[in-house]
Short mmCIF file of C-alpha atoms and ligand atoms in Angstrom, two decimals:
data_model
loop_
_atom_site.label_atom_id
_atom_site.label_comp_id
_atom_site.label_asym_id
_atom_site.label_seq_id
_atom_site.Cartn_x
_atom_site.Cartn_y
_atom_site.Cartn_z
CA MET A 1 90.79 68.05 161.87
CA SER A 2 90.18 68.49 158.12
CA ASN A 3 88.79 65.46 156.20
CA ASN A 4 89.56 63.39 159.29
CA VAL A 5 93.32 63.96 158.78
CA PRO A 6 94.90 65.23 162.02
CA HIS A 7 96.18 68.76 161.51
CA TYR A 8 99.08 70.25 163.51
CA MET A 9 99.97 73.92 163.35
CA ILE A 10 103.24 75.66 164.12
CA ILE A 11 102.93 79.38 164.72
CA GLY A 12 106.09 81.39 163.95
CA GLY A 13 108.47 80.49 161.13
CA GLY A 14 111.81 81.39 162.74
CA ILE A 15 114.47 78.76 163.37
CA THR A 16 112.51 77.29 166.31
CA GLY A 17 109.29 76.93 164.32
CA LEU A 18 110.96 75.53 161.20
CA SER A 19 112.96 73.03 163.28
CA ALA A 20 109.80 71.99 165.11
CA ALA A 21 108.05 71.45 161.75
CA PHE A 22 111.00 69.50 160.38
CA TYR A 23 111.23 67.09 163.31
CA LEU A 24 107.45 66.74 163.69
CA LYS A 25 107.19 65.88 159.99
CA LYS A 26 110.00 63.33 160.41
CA GLN A 27 108.26 61.61 163.31
CA MET A 28 104.85 61.64 161.63
CA THR A 29 106.28 60.35 158.34
CA GLU A 30 108.02 57.48 160.14
CA ASN A 31 104.78 56.70 161.96
CA GLU A 32 102.85 56.73 158.67
CA ALA A 33 105.42 54.43 157.05
CA SER A 34 104.97 51.94 159.85
CA GLY A 35 101.19 51.80 159.44
CA GLY A 36 100.06 55.03 161.16
CA GLY A 37 97.60 57.39 159.50
CA PRO A 38 98.21 60.44 157.30
CA PHE A 39 98.70 63.89 158.85
CA ARG A 40 98.88 67.55 157.93
CA ILE A 41 101.32 70.15 159.25
CA SER A 42 101.06 73.92 158.70
CA VAL A 43 103.62 76.59 159.56
CA VAL A 44 102.14 80.08 159.86
CA GLU A 45 104.50 83.07 159.72
CA LYS A 46 103.36 86.66 160.13
CA SER A 47 106.13 88.31 158.10
CA PRO A 48 106.46 87.77 154.33
CA SER A 49 109.38 85.33 154.65
CA PHE A 50 110.65 82.54 156.89
CA GLY A 51 113.68 82.59 159.14
CA GLY A 52 112.68 85.08 161.86
CA LYS A 53 115.83 86.79 163.15
CA ILE A 54 117.97 85.04 160.53
CA HIS A 55 118.44 87.25 157.50
CA THR A 56 121.36 87.01 155.07
CA ILE A 57 121.71 89.28 152.08
CA GLY A 58 124.11 89.04 149.16
CA HIS A 59 125.64 92.25 147.79
CA ASP A 60 128.37 92.37 145.09
CA GLY A 61 130.07 89.22 146.38
CA PHE A 62 129.55 90.05 150.09
CA VAL A 63 127.66 87.66 152.38
CA ILE A 64 125.98 89.94 154.91
CA GLU A 65 124.26 88.68 158.05
CA LYS A 66 121.73 91.17 159.37
CA GLY A 67 120.82 88.97 162.35
CA PRO A 68 122.79 86.07 163.87
CA ASP A 69 126.06 85.33 162.08
CA SER A 70 127.31 82.03 163.55
CA PHE A 71 126.90 79.56 166.39
CA LEU A 72 128.91 77.65 168.94
CA ALA A 73 130.27 74.54 167.24
CA ARG A 74 130.16 72.41 170.37
CA LYS A 75 126.37 72.69 170.58
CA ARG A 76 125.08 69.66 168.76
CA PRO A 77 121.48 70.36 167.67
CA ILE A 78 122.44 72.67 164.81
CA ILE A 79 125.23 70.37 163.60
CA ASP A 80 122.82 67.41 163.77
CA LEU A 81 120.30 69.45 161.78
CA ALA A 82 122.97 70.27 159.18
CA TYR A 83 123.61 66.52 158.81
CA ASP A 84 119.85 65.78 158.72
CA LEU A 85 119.51 68.26 155.85
CA GLY A 86 122.64 67.00 154.05
CA MET A 87 124.27 70.41 154.51
CA GLU A 88 127.27 69.45 156.64
CA ASN A 89 129.69 70.26 153.82
CA GLU A 90 128.45 73.85 153.80
CA LEU A 91 129.72 74.48 157.32
CA THR A 92 132.70 76.76 157.64
CA GLY A 93 134.85 77.86 160.58
CA THR A 94 136.50 81.14 161.50
CA ASN A 95 139.73 82.36 159.93
CA PRO A 96 142.55 80.87 162.07
CA LYS A 97 144.66 83.96 161.30
CA ALA A 98 142.16 86.30 162.99
CA LYS A 99 141.81 84.79 166.42
CA LYS A 100 142.62 87.88 168.51
CA THR A 101 139.87 89.90 170.16
CA TYR A 102 140.13 93.23 171.89
CA ILE A 103 138.31 95.13 174.61
CA VAL A 104 138.16 98.90 174.96
CA ARG A 105 139.50 100.39 178.18
CA GLY A 106 140.42 104.05 178.64
CA ARG A 107 139.65 104.78 174.96
CA LYS A 108 142.22 102.22 173.78
CA LEU A 109 141.97 98.67 172.47
CA HIS A 110 143.48 96.05 174.78
CA ARG A 111 144.06 92.51 173.63
CA MET A 112 141.78 90.05 175.40
CA PRO A 113 144.12 87.75 177.34
CA PRO A 114 144.38 84.34 175.64
CA GLY A 115 142.71 81.51 177.54
CA LEU A 116 139.55 83.39 178.51
CA VAL A 117 136.45 81.25 178.07
CA LEU A 118 133.22 83.23 178.37
CA GLY A 119 135.40 85.77 180.17
CA ILE A 120 136.63 83.26 182.76
CA PRO A 121 140.43 82.79 182.83
CA THR A 122 141.71 79.29 182.08
CA GLN A 123 145.39 80.39 181.73
CA MET A 124 146.65 82.48 184.61
CA THR A 125 149.87 83.91 183.10
CA PRO A 126 148.29 85.96 180.28
CA PHE A 127 145.46 86.94 182.63
CA MET A 128 147.91 88.30 185.20
CA LYS A 129 149.74 90.28 182.48
CA THR A 130 146.69 92.01 180.96
CA GLY A 131 146.49 95.80 181.04
CA LEU A 132 142.70 95.55 181.23
CA LEU A 133 142.67 95.06 184.99
CA SER A 134 144.33 96.71 187.97
CA PRO A 135 146.64 94.58 190.19
CA LEU A 136 143.91 94.57 192.84
CA GLY A 137 141.31 93.49 190.29
CA LYS A 138 143.52 90.54 189.27
CA LEU A 139 144.08 89.59 192.88
CA ARG A 140 140.37 89.73 193.57
CA ALA A 141 139.70 87.46 190.56
CA ALA A 142 142.31 84.98 191.78
CA MET A 143 140.47 84.76 195.09
CA ASP A 144 137.96 82.63 193.23
CA LEU A 145 140.52 79.84 193.64
CA ILE A 146 140.12 79.85 197.41
CA LEU A 147 136.64 81.24 198.07
CA PRO A 148 134.16 78.65 199.37
CA LYS A 149 131.19 77.66 197.24
CA ARG A 150 127.77 78.95 198.12
CA ASP A 151 125.14 76.31 198.71
CA ILE A 152 121.87 77.88 197.67
CA ALA A 153 119.10 76.32 195.68
CA GLU A 154 117.49 79.59 194.57
CA ASP A 155 118.38 81.45 191.44
CA GLU A 156 120.57 84.55 191.62
CA SER A 157 121.58 87.12 189.04
CA LEU A 158 124.49 86.42 186.71
CA GLY A 159 126.09 89.71 187.78
CA HIS A 160 125.88 88.95 191.50
CA PHE A 161 127.29 85.48 190.94
CA LEU A 162 130.25 86.72 188.86
CA GLU A 163 130.95 89.60 191.23
CA ARG A 164 130.86 87.14 194.14
CA ARG A 165 133.35 84.79 192.43
CA LEU A 166 135.64 87.09 190.42
CA GLY A 167 135.04 90.63 191.66
CA LYS A 168 133.45 93.71 190.14
CA GLU A 169 136.39 94.70 187.94
CA VAL A 170 136.50 91.45 185.94
CA LEU A 171 132.73 91.56 185.69
CA GLU A 172 132.56 95.13 184.37
CA ARG A 173 135.67 95.21 182.22
CA ILE A 174 135.69 91.72 180.69
CA VAL A 175 132.83 89.35 181.36
CA GLU A 176 129.90 91.71 181.04
CA PRO A 177 130.84 93.14 177.62
CA LEU A 178 131.50 89.61 176.39
CA LEU A 179 128.21 88.19 177.62
CA ALA A 180 126.39 91.35 176.57
CA GLY A 181 127.06 90.20 173.01
CA ILE A 182 124.75 87.28 173.65
CA TYR A 183 122.00 88.90 175.72
CA ALA A 184 122.62 92.66 175.40
CA GLY A 185 121.43 92.53 178.99
CA ASP A 186 122.03 93.87 182.45
CA THR A 187 123.90 91.05 184.19
CA TYR A 188 122.43 92.10 187.55
CA LYS A 189 118.97 91.31 186.20
CA LEU A 190 119.69 88.18 184.15
CA SER A 191 119.05 84.78 185.73
CA LEU A 192 122.16 82.70 186.35
CA LYS A 193 120.20 79.44 186.18
CA SER A 194 118.71 80.32 182.79
CA THR A 195 121.70 81.92 181.09
CA PHE A 196 124.82 80.11 182.32
CA PRO A 197 123.74 77.11 184.41
CA GLN A 198 127.20 75.63 183.76
CA PHE A 199 128.79 78.39 185.92
CA ARG A 200 126.62 77.39 188.82
CA ALA A 201 127.33 73.67 188.23
CA MET A 202 131.08 74.42 188.16
CA GLU A 203 130.89 76.21 191.49
CA GLN A 204 128.99 73.28 192.99
CA LYS A 205 131.34 70.66 191.55
CA ASN A 206 134.75 72.37 191.60
CA ARG A 207 134.10 75.10 194.19
CA SER A 208 136.09 77.55 192.01
CA LEU A 209 134.75 78.87 188.70
CA ILE A 210 138.29 79.16 187.30
CA LEU A 211 139.14 75.56 188.22
CA GLY A 212 135.79 74.39 186.87
CA MET A 213 136.38 76.16 183.58
CA MET A 214 139.91 74.76 183.33
CA ALA A 215 138.55 71.23 183.88
CA SER A 216 135.85 71.71 181.25
CA ARG A 217 138.43 72.80 178.64
CA LYS A 218 139.96 69.33 178.82
CA ASN A 219 136.81 67.95 177.20
CA VAL A 220 137.04 70.20 174.16
CA THR A 221 138.42 67.51 171.82
CA GLU A 222 135.63 65.16 172.87
CA GLU A 223 133.07 67.92 172.35
CA SER A 224 134.15 68.57 168.77
CA ALA A 225 134.21 64.90 167.71
CA HIS A 226 130.78 65.27 166.04
CA LEU A 227 131.96 68.08 163.76
CA PRO A 228 132.98 67.64 160.13
CA ALA A 229 136.82 67.63 159.99
CA ALA A 230 136.97 70.99 158.16
CA VAL A 231 135.51 72.88 161.12
CA ARG A 232 136.77 70.80 164.03
CA ASN A 233 139.20 73.46 165.22
CA SER A 234 136.77 76.35 165.19
CA VAL A 235 134.86 77.53 168.25
CA PHE A 236 132.32 79.32 166.05
CA VAL A 237 130.90 77.90 162.86
CA THR A 238 128.50 79.12 160.19
CA PHE A 239 127.25 78.23 156.70
CA ARG A 240 129.42 79.50 153.87
CA ARG A 241 126.42 80.85 151.89
CA GLY A 242 125.07 82.46 155.06
CA LEU A 243 122.63 81.28 157.74
CA GLN A 244 119.77 81.94 155.36
CA SER A 245 120.88 78.79 153.52
CA LEU A 246 119.92 76.78 156.62
CA VAL A 247 116.47 78.38 156.47
CA GLU A 248 116.28 77.56 152.75
CA GLY A 249 117.37 73.99 153.48
CA LEU A 250 114.58 73.65 156.02
CA VAL A 251 111.98 75.22 153.73
CA ASP A 252 112.99 72.80 150.91
CA ALA A 253 112.76 69.85 153.31
CA LEU A 254 109.27 71.03 154.25
CA SER A 255 108.01 71.03 150.65
CA THR A 256 105.08 68.75 151.55
CA VAL A 257 104.17 70.94 154.54
CA ASP A 258 101.64 73.74 154.25
CA LEU A 259 103.93 76.78 154.61
CA ARG A 260 102.09 80.08 154.93
CA ALA A 261 103.99 83.36 155.16
CA GLY A 262 102.49 86.83 155.38
CA ILE A 263 99.63 85.97 157.72
CA GLY A 264 99.70 86.37 161.50
CA VAL A 265 97.73 84.53 164.15
CA VAL A 266 95.82 86.62 166.69
CA SER A 267 94.47 84.00 169.08
CA VAL A 268 94.85 80.37 170.14
CA ARG A 269 91.94 78.97 172.19
CA ARG A 270 90.75 75.64 173.48
CA VAL A 271 87.47 74.52 171.91
CA ALA A 272 87.24 70.90 173.09
CA ALA A 273 89.50 68.25 174.58
CA GLY A 274 92.51 68.05 172.25
CA GLN A 275 91.05 70.59 169.83
CA THR A 276 92.35 74.12 169.49
CA GLU A 277 90.97 77.00 167.51
CA VAL A 278 93.47 79.26 165.78
CA ILE A 279 92.19 82.69 164.76
CA PHE A 280 94.04 84.59 162.01
CA GLU A 281 94.54 88.30 161.36
CA ASP A 282 92.08 88.18 158.46
CA GLY A 283 89.40 86.78 160.79
CA HIS A 284 89.31 83.21 159.50
CA ARG A 285 89.47 80.36 162.01
CA GLU A 286 90.79 76.82 161.90
CA VAL A 287 90.34 74.02 164.40
CA VAL A 288 93.49 71.92 164.71
CA ASP A 289 94.68 68.88 166.69
CA GLY A 290 97.91 70.30 168.10
CA VAL A 291 99.77 73.62 168.15
CA ILE A 292 103.37 74.70 168.77
CA VAL A 293 103.72 78.45 169.33
CA THR A 294 107.28 79.71 168.63
CA THR A 295 106.81 83.47 168.49
CA PRO A 296 108.60 85.86 170.88
CA THR A 297 107.03 85.51 174.34
CA TYR A 298 105.32 88.94 174.24
CA GLN A 299 103.44 87.74 171.12
CA ALA A 300 102.71 84.31 172.61
CA ALA A 301 101.23 86.07 175.67
CA LYS A 302 98.80 87.92 173.38
CA LEU A 303 97.82 84.78 171.46
CA LEU A 304 97.10 82.92 174.70
CA SER A 305 95.60 85.88 176.56
CA GLU A 306 92.66 83.75 177.79
CA LEU A 307 95.14 81.78 179.89
CA PRO A 308 95.94 83.65 183.15
CA ALA A 309 99.51 82.26 183.18
CA ALA A 310 100.20 84.03 179.86
CA SER A 311 100.87 87.14 181.95
CA LYS A 312 104.13 85.43 183.05
CA LEU A 313 105.28 85.44 179.42
CA ALA A 314 104.31 89.08 178.97
CA LYS A 315 106.72 90.01 181.79
CA ILE A 316 109.83 88.84 179.90
CA ASP A 317 111.55 91.96 178.68
CA TYR A 318 113.19 92.17 175.22
CA ILE A 319 116.03 94.56 174.34
CA SER A 320 116.26 96.28 170.96
CA VAL A 321 119.54 96.38 169.06
CA ALA A 322 120.74 97.95 165.82
CA ASN A 323 123.55 96.98 163.49
CA VAL A 324 125.51 99.26 161.21
CA ILE A 325 127.32 97.16 158.61
CA MET A 326 129.91 98.93 156.49
CA ALA A 327 132.04 97.89 153.52
CA PHE A 328 135.44 99.40 152.71
CA ASP A 329 138.31 98.92 150.32
CA ARG A 330 141.22 97.07 151.94
CA LYS A 331 143.49 100.07 151.25
CA ASP A 332 141.31 102.22 153.54
CA ILE A 333 141.96 100.02 156.58
CA PRO A 334 145.08 101.23 158.41
CA PHE A 335 145.94 98.02 160.29
CA GLU A 336 146.55 94.31 159.89
CA LEU A 337 143.37 92.23 159.76
CA ASP A 338 144.42 89.63 162.31
CA ALA A 339 141.56 90.02 164.82
CA SER A 340 137.89 89.14 164.82
CA GLY A 341 136.80 92.36 166.51
CA PHE A 342 136.43 94.20 169.77
CA LEU A 343 134.00 94.77 172.62
CA VAL A 344 133.08 98.05 174.28
CA PRO A 345 132.14 97.93 177.98
CA LYS A 346 129.53 100.33 179.34
CA HIS A 347 130.73 103.76 180.51
CA GLU A 348 133.66 103.93 178.05
CA GLY A 349 131.99 106.83 176.26
CA TYR A 350 131.15 105.12 172.96
CA THR A 351 127.84 104.40 171.23
CA ILE A 352 128.77 101.02 169.77
CA THR A 353 128.79 98.01 172.08
CA ALA A 354 130.97 95.84 169.83
CA CYS A 355 132.47 95.70 166.37
CA THR A 356 133.11 92.55 164.35
CA LEU A 357 135.78 92.65 161.65
CA THR A 358 133.47 90.36 159.73
CA SER A 359 135.59 89.73 156.65
CA ALA A 360 138.66 88.97 158.80
CA LYS A 361 136.69 86.55 160.98
CA TRP A 362 134.85 84.90 158.05
CA LEU A 363 136.82 84.64 154.83
CA HIS A 364 133.67 83.98 152.76
CA ALA A 365 132.04 87.27 153.86
CA ALA A 366 133.72 89.68 151.42
CA PRO A 367 135.34 89.55 147.98
CA GLU A 368 139.12 89.93 147.60
CA GLY A 369 140.35 93.42 148.39
CA LYS A 370 137.22 94.39 150.36
CA VAL A 371 136.53 94.61 154.07
CA LEU A 372 133.23 94.20 155.91
CA LEU A 373 132.69 95.59 159.42
CA ARG A 374 129.69 95.20 161.68
CA CYS A 375 128.99 97.60 164.56
CA TYR A 376 126.42 96.80 167.26
CA ILE A 377 124.35 99.45 169.00
CA GLY A 378 121.97 99.07 171.98
CA ARG A 379 121.90 97.08 175.18
CA ALA A 380 120.09 97.16 178.52
CA GLY A 381 120.26 100.71 179.88
CA GLU A 382 121.13 102.07 176.40
CA GLN A 383 117.76 102.03 174.66
CA GLU A 384 117.54 105.59 173.39
CA TRP A 385 118.83 104.66 169.92
CA PRO A 386 115.42 103.74 168.35
CA ALA A 387 114.67 107.49 168.27
CA TRP A 388 117.75 108.11 166.10
CA SER A 389 117.62 108.20 162.30
CA ASP A 390 119.69 105.79 160.20
CA GLU A 391 122.00 108.70 159.37
CA GLN A 392 122.57 109.32 163.09
CA LEU A 393 123.29 105.61 163.72
CA ILE A 394 125.78 105.56 160.84
CA SER A 395 127.44 108.78 161.93
CA LYS A 396 127.88 107.55 165.55
CA ALA A 397 129.25 104.18 164.41
CA ARG A 398 131.68 105.90 162.03
CA GLN A 399 132.81 108.30 164.74
CA ASP A 400 133.55 105.34 167.08
CA ILE A 401 135.48 103.29 164.53
CA GLY A 402 137.31 106.43 163.47
CA ASP A 403 138.41 107.00 167.04
CA LEU A 404 139.22 103.37 167.91
CA LEU A 405 140.43 101.95 164.58
CA GLY A 406 141.47 105.07 162.71
CA ILE A 407 139.10 104.30 159.82
CA THR A 408 138.08 107.62 158.31
CA ALA A 409 137.29 106.61 154.70
CA GLU A 410 133.76 106.77 153.33
CA PRO A 411 132.25 103.25 153.31
CA SER A 412 131.41 101.92 149.84
CA PHE A 413 128.00 100.89 151.20
CA VAL A 414 126.21 100.74 154.55
CA GLU A 415 123.41 98.48 155.78
CA VAL A 416 121.47 99.51 158.88
CA THR A 417 119.31 96.93 160.65
CA ARG A 418 116.91 97.67 163.49
CA LEU A 419 116.05 94.57 165.46
CA MET A 420 113.29 95.82 167.72
CA HIS A 421 112.49 93.81 170.87
CA SER A 422 114.77 91.05 169.69
CA MET A 423 116.89 89.96 172.67
CA PRO A 424 114.94 88.20 175.47
CA GLN A 425 116.12 88.95 179.00
CA TYR A 426 115.60 85.98 181.29
CA PRO A 427 114.90 87.47 184.73
CA VAL A 428 115.99 85.88 188.02
CA GLY A 429 113.45 83.11 188.70
CA HIS A 430 112.79 82.62 184.95
CA LEU A 431 112.95 78.79 185.07
CA GLU A 432 110.39 78.65 187.85
CA ALA A 433 108.08 81.12 186.08
CA ILE A 434 108.27 79.06 182.86
CA ALA A 435 107.61 75.82 184.77
CA ASP A 436 104.48 77.42 186.34
CA PHE A 437 103.35 78.66 182.96
CA ASN A 438 103.81 75.24 181.37
CA LYS A 439 101.92 73.54 184.20
CA GLU A 440 98.90 75.77 183.69
CA LEU A 441 99.13 75.51 179.89
CA THR A 442 99.27 71.70 179.98
CA ALA A 443 96.28 71.54 182.33
CA ALA A 444 94.20 73.89 180.15
CA MET A 445 95.41 72.97 176.65
CA PRO A 446 97.46 69.75 176.71
CA ARG A 447 98.07 69.78 172.96
CA VAL A 448 99.39 73.34 172.84
CA LEU A 449 103.11 73.88 173.42
CA VAL A 450 104.92 77.20 173.58
CA THR A 451 108.67 77.43 173.04
CA GLY A 452 111.49 79.41 171.37
CA ALA A 453 114.23 81.87 172.23
CA GLY A 454 112.25 83.39 175.11
CA PHE A 455 112.30 80.10 177.04
CA HIS A 456 115.43 77.98 177.44
CA GLY A 457 118.29 79.48 175.43
CA VAL A 458 118.62 82.22 172.81
CA GLY A 459 121.39 80.76 170.63
CA LEU A 460 120.45 79.10 167.35
CA PRO A 461 121.42 75.59 168.57
CA ASP A 462 119.24 76.06 171.67
CA CYS A 463 116.32 77.24 169.55
CA ILE A 464 116.67 74.18 167.30
CA ARG A 465 116.83 71.93 170.37
CA GLN A 466 113.70 73.53 171.78
CA GLY A 467 111.83 73.18 168.48
CA LYS A 468 112.87 69.54 168.27
CA GLU A 469 111.85 68.84 171.87
CA ALA A 470 108.45 70.47 171.36
CA ALA A 471 107.91 68.41 168.19
CA LYS A 472 108.77 65.20 170.05
CA LEU A 473 106.44 66.10 172.93
CA LEU A 474 103.55 66.84 170.58
CA GLY A 475 104.29 63.80 168.40
CA ASP A 476 104.39 61.45 171.38
CA LEU A 477 101.23 62.99 172.78
CA VAL A 478 99.14 62.58 169.64
CA LEU A 479 100.52 59.18 168.62
CA ARG A 480 100.23 57.44 171.97
P1 FAD B 1 112.29 84.35 165.90
O1 FAD B 1 113.43 84.28 165.00
O2 FAD B 1 111.93 85.65 166.54
O3 FAD B 1 111.02 83.77 165.13
C1 FAD B 1 109.72 83.96 165.60
C2 FAD B 1 108.82 84.16 164.39
O4 FAD B 1 107.48 84.32 164.82
C3 FAD B 1 109.18 85.43 163.61
O5 FAD B 1 109.48 85.07 162.28
C4 FAD B 1 107.92 86.28 163.71
O6 FAD B 1 107.65 87.03 162.54
C5 FAD B 1 106.85 85.22 163.94
N1 FAD B 1 105.64 85.75 164.57
C6 FAD B 1 105.55 86.67 165.56
N2 FAD B 1 104.26 86.89 165.86
C7 FAD B 1 103.53 86.07 165.07
C8 FAD B 1 102.13 85.83 164.94
N3 FAD B 1 101.24 86.51 165.68
N4 FAD B 1 101.71 84.93 164.03
C9 FAD B 1 102.61 84.25 163.26
N5 FAD B 1 103.95 84.45 163.35
C10 FAD B 1 104.40 85.34 164.24
N6 FAD B 1 122.23 83.41 168.03
C11 FAD B 1 123.33 82.66 167.72
O7 FAD B 1 123.35 81.44 167.96
N7 FAD B 1 124.41 83.22 167.09
C12 FAD B 1 124.46 84.55 166.78
O8 FAD B 1 125.43 85.01 166.16
C13 FAD B 1 123.36 85.36 167.17
N8 FAD B 1 123.39 86.67 166.89
C14 FAD B 1 122.27 87.41 167.10
C15 FAD B 1 122.27 88.74 166.71
C16 FAD B 1 121.14 89.51 166.86
C17 FAD B 1 121.17 90.93 166.44
C18 FAD B 1 119.96 88.93 167.44
C19 FAD B 1 118.71 89.74 167.60
C20 FAD B 1 119.96 87.60 167.83
C21 FAD B 1 121.10 86.82 167.68
N9 FAD B 1 121.13 85.48 168.06
C22 FAD B 1 122.23 84.73 167.77
C23 FAD B 1 119.95 84.84 168.66
C24 FAD B 1 119.12 84.07 167.63
O9 FAD B 1 119.22 84.67 166.37
C25 FAD B 1 117.64 84.05 168.04
O10 FAD B 1 117.49 83.72 169.41
C26 FAD B 1 116.84 83.06 167.20
O11 FAD B 1 117.02 83.30 165.82
C27 FAD B 1 115.38 83.12 167.59
O12 FAD B 1 114.66 82.17 166.85
P2 FAD B 1 113.12 81.91 167.14
O13 FAD B 1 112.60 81.07 166.04
O14 FAD B 1 112.93 81.39 168.53
O15 FAD B 1 112.44 83.34 167.12
#
């Protein structure tokens, strides 16, 4: 407490930390307006700028996302935040003329059958016609319609669950590459309960995953009712000036908050009931009245190393990924730009795991006559790439798009991004491990909360939700 004003500190200035600060400030300001006392909030970010994984750059009229590029429109927290910041008119949807997606199989691009939702078929005719699967593979997937549900309370891996319901072929050739885009993970190691709890709920409710998914599609209109009209028909949405504009919107809204970038925290320790000492890289210490840690879990484990349960956080693995973003002249692209991109399953003999035709998917991403492409490299089991130079990454990405798309022209510019230890892998039993961690944390340091992408959802909307929930918990705790 400084000058008797309660001081709350948020560690980590990514989307989770900034959202936590925004909603904590909102609650504290409302409390102050209704007769409560003044307060102070600080956000401490180790790197020189805010936003964490979010990083948009502008280049000659291109809007280039080096981290996340969009989010699922049906997830409310990010849309609510856009409204809270007065930025709802900046939302934009995908190009309706580039809805197709492809998957590589046998060194060729196959159209993803229409009606797949998270890789689960909701229309059987196109699914049965696809060249991606063998007749036996299709038959095995259709068995989901008659297989009994499994009544088990424990967690299981996403891979085992999907193989059990739809068979190995659908898992390996369609679902895994699709979901790998979100987690870059090994589905046989990822927790079903933590990654796709809705799959499990569908099995319990509808017995069949396919029938459950078909039933859930009927609610789509309801789910998009909260969206501004301009983006109501888009599954994915982003901000037309890039996701960085959301970060800028948050930073502007936090103008009365003490925002500190370029200084890391090294330790968070209890000093007295309700009082926590935060120790900084430069050695200085501050005693504060509440803390929300939003760093990746391997960092949080270090900050809280005095707490035995922190070892549970240290066990969460993170995968490293790289992006090679390339710009071309339209004349150098030998095909129609009517697709958003393609996915590459494991064992197809390519380095890239996916390629987004960014400027076809997002019309704001490139100036007229130019094309922007984004290739992804790295996933669980394919982690040798950090030893490669940028030139090697570029050369492998160019070789793959040359082979698959026939693009042989020299790109007009290339951006390589290395996102080291950036994709958390929730292991089987993750929810239980996090619950145990939180129990011990609350008992030892009731006014310290730890949250973010390593906990309950990696997508931007989930991170915002988690930041907001942590802010509410801390706010309620200190104001009661
Ligand atoms: P971070 O963004 O990691 O922020 C944590 C912050 O803590 C960082 O800024 C870090 O510098 C700081 N920090 C670390 N240690 C310390 C310390 N000791 N002291 C102070 N500060 C510290 N999600 C989507 O919804 N859509 C997408 O399209 C999408 N694409 C993605 C593509 C890639 C390549 C990656 C890696 C992720 C993607 N995601 C996507 C996921 C999403 O971007 C992240 O889960 C989310 O941004 C994480 O936010 P966060 O605030 O929890 O963590």
